[in-house]
Amino acid sequence: MGRRREPRKEIGATVRIFGTNSSGQVFSENAVTVNVSQQGAELSGVQAELNLDEIIGLTYGKNRVHFRVKWVGKPGTPKAGHVGLVNVSPEKPLWDFPLPSPAPDNHQPRVAEQRKHPRFKCHNSVELHTRDGASFWATISDLSVGGCYVEVAIPFPRGTKLKMAIWIGETKHWADCEVAYSTPGSGTGVMFNRISEPDLERIRQFLGTIGPFAKKPTYEQ
């Protein structure tokens, strides 16, 4: 089944965030959304150091809602200054623009059954490069030594050839990929066609740190 509870909309909206940082000091600052859903959001440009599970407030227009911090981007990576949030008061919506209605993720089970390698949940940044020269930033929600799932609002058609750079820590690892399937409004599943042995070994090592028995990291990779 799918990785997200509900579809998200990529939009850059300025919000005001406020609360208490990891040092116990009160803060209030502006940030910008990367994507939002009915009950969640990813923000960029966050200067305050926040603890996981901390409750912070968001103000957008005349609306004010409290969110829980679910992940924090690791310093020195493309996700530095990003945080992932979930609404702690679902009955109080924050946004005044239309969003996709909550719906079950419709990933195809048969695709998962065909996978040769187990996948593990993660939240790594990736660079996607198409054959016509276009490039995109995105996030993967799961990863294996054979492929990954890329979260994009407008997925690529099946069979699309891509060159992908996966960020692990402060380095990126390259793979030639092909789109195996797409879920409208959610993302794209890709399989690795060619990857160097050093890059593949680094992915193996990383998967060993995020497997079901690994200690949960404090920061997003």
Short mmCIF file of C-alpha atoms in Angstrom, two decimals:
data_model
loop_
_atom_site.label_atom_id
_atom_site.label_comp_id
_atom_site.label_asym_id
_atom_site.label_seq_id
_atom_site.Cartn_x
_atom_site.Cartn_y
_atom_site.Cartn_z
CA MET A 1 0.00 0.00 0.00
CA GLY A 2 1.03 3.66 -0.06
CA ARG A 3 3.49 5.56 2.06
CA ARG A 4 1.41 8.67 2.79
CA ARG A 5 -1.93 8.91 4.50
CA GLU A 6 -3.19 11.49 2.03
CA PRO A 7 -2.10 13.27 -1.16
CA ARG A 8 -0.08 16.48 -0.93
CA LYS A 9 0.02 19.68 -2.94
CA GLU A 10 3.31 21.34 -3.84
CA ILE A 11 2.94 25.02 -3.04
CA GLY A 12 5.13 27.81 -1.68
CA ALA A 13 3.05 29.69 0.89
CA THR A 14 4.56 31.98 3.52
CA VAL A 15 3.58 31.07 7.09
CA ARG A 16 4.49 32.32 10.55
CA ILE A 17 5.76 29.68 12.97
CA PHE A 18 6.15 30.15 16.71
CA GLY A 19 6.86 28.14 19.82
CA THR A 20 9.82 26.98 21.91
CA ASN A 21 13.07 25.81 20.32
CA SER A 22 15.37 22.98 21.47
CA SER A 23 17.08 25.36 23.94
CA GLY A 24 13.81 26.33 25.59
CA GLN A 25 13.76 29.80 24.05
CA VAL A 26 10.62 31.29 22.54
CA PHE A 27 10.83 31.98 18.80
CA SER A 28 8.64 33.43 16.08
CA GLU A 29 9.71 33.54 12.43
CA ASN A 30 8.55 33.20 8.83
CA ALA A 31 8.91 30.00 6.81
CA VAL A 32 7.73 28.76 3.42
CA THR A 33 5.78 25.58 2.64
CA VAL A 34 7.25 23.02 0.25
CA ASN A 35 4.12 20.89 0.14
CA VAL A 36 0.94 20.60 2.20
CA SER A 37 -1.91 18.16 2.72
CA GLN A 38 -5.14 18.24 4.69
CA GLN A 39 -3.25 17.45 7.90
CA GLY A 40 0.47 17.79 7.18
CA ALA A 41 3.11 20.12 5.77
CA GLU A 42 6.76 20.36 4.89
CA LEU A 43 8.37 23.75 5.56
CA SER A 44 11.64 25.25 4.36
CA GLY A 45 13.66 28.19 5.61
CA VAL A 46 13.21 27.28 9.29
CA GLN A 47 15.95 28.87 11.40
CA ALA A 48 14.88 27.65 14.83
CA GLU A 49 16.35 24.37 16.11
CA LEU A 50 13.41 22.11 16.87
CA ASN A 51 13.05 18.84 18.73
CA LEU A 52 11.15 15.88 17.34
CA ASP A 53 7.56 15.69 18.65
CA GLU A 54 7.69 19.36 19.72
CA ILE A 55 4.39 21.22 19.31
CA ILE A 56 4.67 24.49 17.40
CA GLY A 57 2.10 26.97 16.08
CA LEU A 58 1.56 27.99 12.47
CA THR A 59 -0.27 31.11 11.35
CA TYR A 60 -1.50 31.45 7.77
CA GLY A 61 -3.68 34.43 7.00
CA LYS A 62 -6.18 34.67 9.85
CA ASN A 63 -5.89 30.98 10.76
CA ARG A 64 -3.74 29.56 13.52
CA VAL A 65 -3.19 25.83 14.12
CA HIS A 66 -0.73 23.75 16.16
CA PHE A 67 1.44 21.08 14.54
CA ARG A 68 3.72 18.35 15.84
CA VAL A 69 7.29 18.11 14.48
CA LYS A 70 7.70 14.70 12.78
CA TRP A 71 11.15 15.10 11.21
CA VAL A 72 13.93 17.68 11.02
CA GLY A 73 16.30 18.14 8.08
CA LYS A 74 19.91 17.35 8.91
CA PRO A 75 22.34 20.32 8.86
CA GLY A 76 24.68 20.35 5.88
CA THR A 77 22.28 18.48 3.58
CA PRO A 78 19.75 19.73 1.00
CA LYS A 79 17.06 19.30 3.66
CA ALA A 80 18.72 21.67 6.13
CA GLY A 81 16.10 24.15 7.34
CA HIS A 82 13.24 21.81 6.42
CA VAL A 83 10.79 20.28 8.89
CA GLY A 84 7.88 17.88 8.49
CA LEU A 85 4.74 18.61 10.49
CA VAL A 86 1.39 16.99 11.27
CA ASN A 87 -1.73 18.82 12.49
CA VAL A 88 -2.54 17.99 16.13
CA SER A 89 -6.08 19.40 15.75
CA PRO A 90 -7.44 17.74 12.58
CA GLU A 91 -10.79 19.42 13.04
CA LYS A 92 -9.11 22.84 12.55
CA PRO A 93 -7.86 23.28 8.96
CA LEU A 94 -5.16 25.90 8.37
CA TRP A 95 -5.22 26.46 4.63
CA ASP A 96 -7.65 28.58 2.61
CA PHE A 97 -6.79 27.07 -0.80
CA PRO A 98 -8.16 23.80 -2.23
CA LEU A 99 -6.34 20.57 -1.40
CA PRO A 100 -6.75 16.99 -2.63
CA SER A 101 -9.36 15.16 -0.57
CA PRO A 102 -8.06 12.50 1.84
CA ALA A 103 -8.07 9.16 0.08
CA PRO A 104 -6.45 5.74 0.48
CA ASP A 105 -3.11 5.39 -1.25
CA ASN A 106 -3.67 3.38 -4.40
CA HIS A 107 -0.28 1.85 -4.97
CA GLN A 108 -0.71 -1.47 -6.72
CA PRO A 109 -0.02 -4.49 -4.43
CA ARG A 110 1.05 -6.56 -7.41
CA VAL A 111 4.00 -4.19 -7.93
CA ALA A 112 5.17 -4.70 -4.37
CA GLU A 113 4.90 -8.46 -4.77
CA GLN A 114 7.19 -8.29 -7.80
CA ARG A 115 9.97 -6.52 -5.95
CA LYS A 116 13.16 -8.54 -5.63
CA HIS A 117 14.54 -6.49 -2.75
CA PRO A 118 12.94 -5.30 0.52
CA ARG A 119 12.38 -1.58 0.78
CA PHE A 120 12.73 0.56 3.89
CA LYS A 121 11.03 3.84 4.72
CA CYS A 122 13.23 6.91 4.57
CA HIS A 123 13.04 10.60 3.66
CA ASN A 124 16.07 11.36 1.50
CA SER A 125 16.43 14.12 -1.05
CA VAL A 126 17.06 13.20 -4.68
CA GLU A 127 17.94 15.00 -7.89
CA LEU A 128 16.15 13.78 -11.02
CA HIS A 129 17.56 14.47 -14.48
CA THR A 130 15.63 13.66 -17.66
CA ARG A 131 17.07 12.95 -21.09
CA ASP A 132 15.90 16.33 -22.40
CA GLY A 133 18.03 18.12 -19.79
CA ALA A 134 15.33 19.04 -17.28
CA SER A 135 16.17 18.52 -13.60
CA PHE A 136 14.02 18.32 -10.48
CA TRP A 137 14.39 18.07 -6.72
CA ALA A 138 12.21 15.50 -4.97
CA THR A 139 12.06 13.21 -1.95
CA ILE A 140 12.03 9.43 -1.74
CA SER A 141 9.83 7.70 0.83
CA ASP A 142 11.35 4.25 0.54
CA LEU A 143 14.57 2.75 -0.79
CA SER A 144 16.08 -0.62 -1.65
CA VAL A 145 19.19 -1.76 -3.50
CA GLY A 146 17.00 -2.20 -6.57
CA GLY A 147 14.90 0.97 -6.63
CA CYS A 148 12.92 3.54 -4.69
CA TYR A 149 9.64 5.47 -4.52
CA VAL A 150 9.84 9.16 -5.45
CA GLU A 151 7.22 11.57 -4.09
CA VAL A 152 6.18 13.95 -6.87
CA ALA A 153 2.83 15.64 -7.49
CA ILE A 154 3.01 15.03 -11.26
CA PRO A 155 4.55 11.58 -11.75
CA PHE A 156 6.61 10.57 -14.77
CA PRO A 157 5.08 8.16 -17.32
CA ARG A 158 5.97 4.51 -17.07
CA GLY A 159 9.17 3.70 -18.95
CA THR A 160 10.68 7.18 -18.56
CA LYS A 161 14.47 7.02 -18.30
CA LEU A 162 16.00 9.12 -15.52
CA LYS A 163 19.40 9.80 -14.00
CA MET A 164 19.03 10.05 -10.23
CA ALA A 165 21.31 11.34 -7.49
CA ILE A 166 20.36 10.08 -4.01
CA TRP A 167 21.60 12.15 -1.08
CA ILE A 168 22.89 10.10 1.85
CA GLY A 169 24.35 12.30 4.51
CA GLU A 170 26.42 14.95 2.73
CA THR A 171 27.15 12.95 -0.43
CA LYS A 172 25.07 11.92 -3.41
CA HIS A 173 25.09 8.58 -5.20
CA TRP A 174 24.14 8.20 -8.85
CA ALA A 175 21.98 5.64 -10.63
CA ASP A 176 20.46 5.29 -14.10
CA CYS A 177 16.77 4.54 -13.53
CA GLU A 178 13.53 3.69 -15.27
CA VAL A 179 10.00 4.48 -14.10
CA ALA A 180 8.23 1.20 -13.23
CA TYR A 181 4.84 2.67 -12.25
CA SER A 182 3.22 5.98 -11.25
CA THR A 183 0.43 7.02 -8.91
CA PRO A 184 -1.27 10.31 -9.95
CA GLY A 185 -0.91 13.01 -7.27
CA SER A 186 1.40 10.86 -5.19
CA GLY A 187 4.59 9.65 -6.82
CA THR A 188 6.62 7.33 -9.01
CA GLY A 189 8.25 3.97 -8.41
CA VAL A 190 11.61 3.60 -10.15
CA MET A 191 14.01 0.73 -10.61
CA PHE A 192 17.78 1.06 -10.89
CA ASN A 193 19.12 -0.05 -14.27
CA ARG A 194 22.75 0.82 -13.68
CA ILE A 195 24.64 1.90 -10.59
CA SER A 196 28.33 1.73 -9.66
CA GLU A 197 29.39 -0.80 -7.07
CA PRO A 198 30.70 1.89 -4.64
CA ASP A 199 27.37 3.74 -4.81
CA LEU A 200 25.42 0.49 -4.42
CA GLU A 201 27.52 -0.48 -1.41
CA ARG A 202 26.86 2.90 0.23
CA ILE A 203 23.13 2.36 -0.25
CA ARG A 204 23.45 -1.10 1.34
CA GLN A 205 25.23 0.43 4.33
CA PHE A 206 22.59 3.13 4.66
CA LEU A 207 19.77 0.59 4.51
CA GLY A 208 21.45 -1.21 7.39
CA THR A 209 20.93 1.90 9.52
CA ILE A 210 17.21 2.33 8.71
CA GLY A 211 16.04 -1.27 8.73
CA PRO A 212 13.32 -2.47 11.15
CA PHE A 213 15.85 -3.17 13.90
CA ALA A 214 17.99 -0.08 13.44
CA LYS A 215 17.84 2.82 15.86
CA LYS A 216 15.60 5.61 14.56
CA PRO A 217 17.75 8.59 13.51
CA THR A 218 17.20 11.97 15.10
CA TYR A 219 17.61 13.84 11.82
CA GLU A 220 16.34 13.17 8.34
CA GLN A 221 19.07 12.02 5.96
#
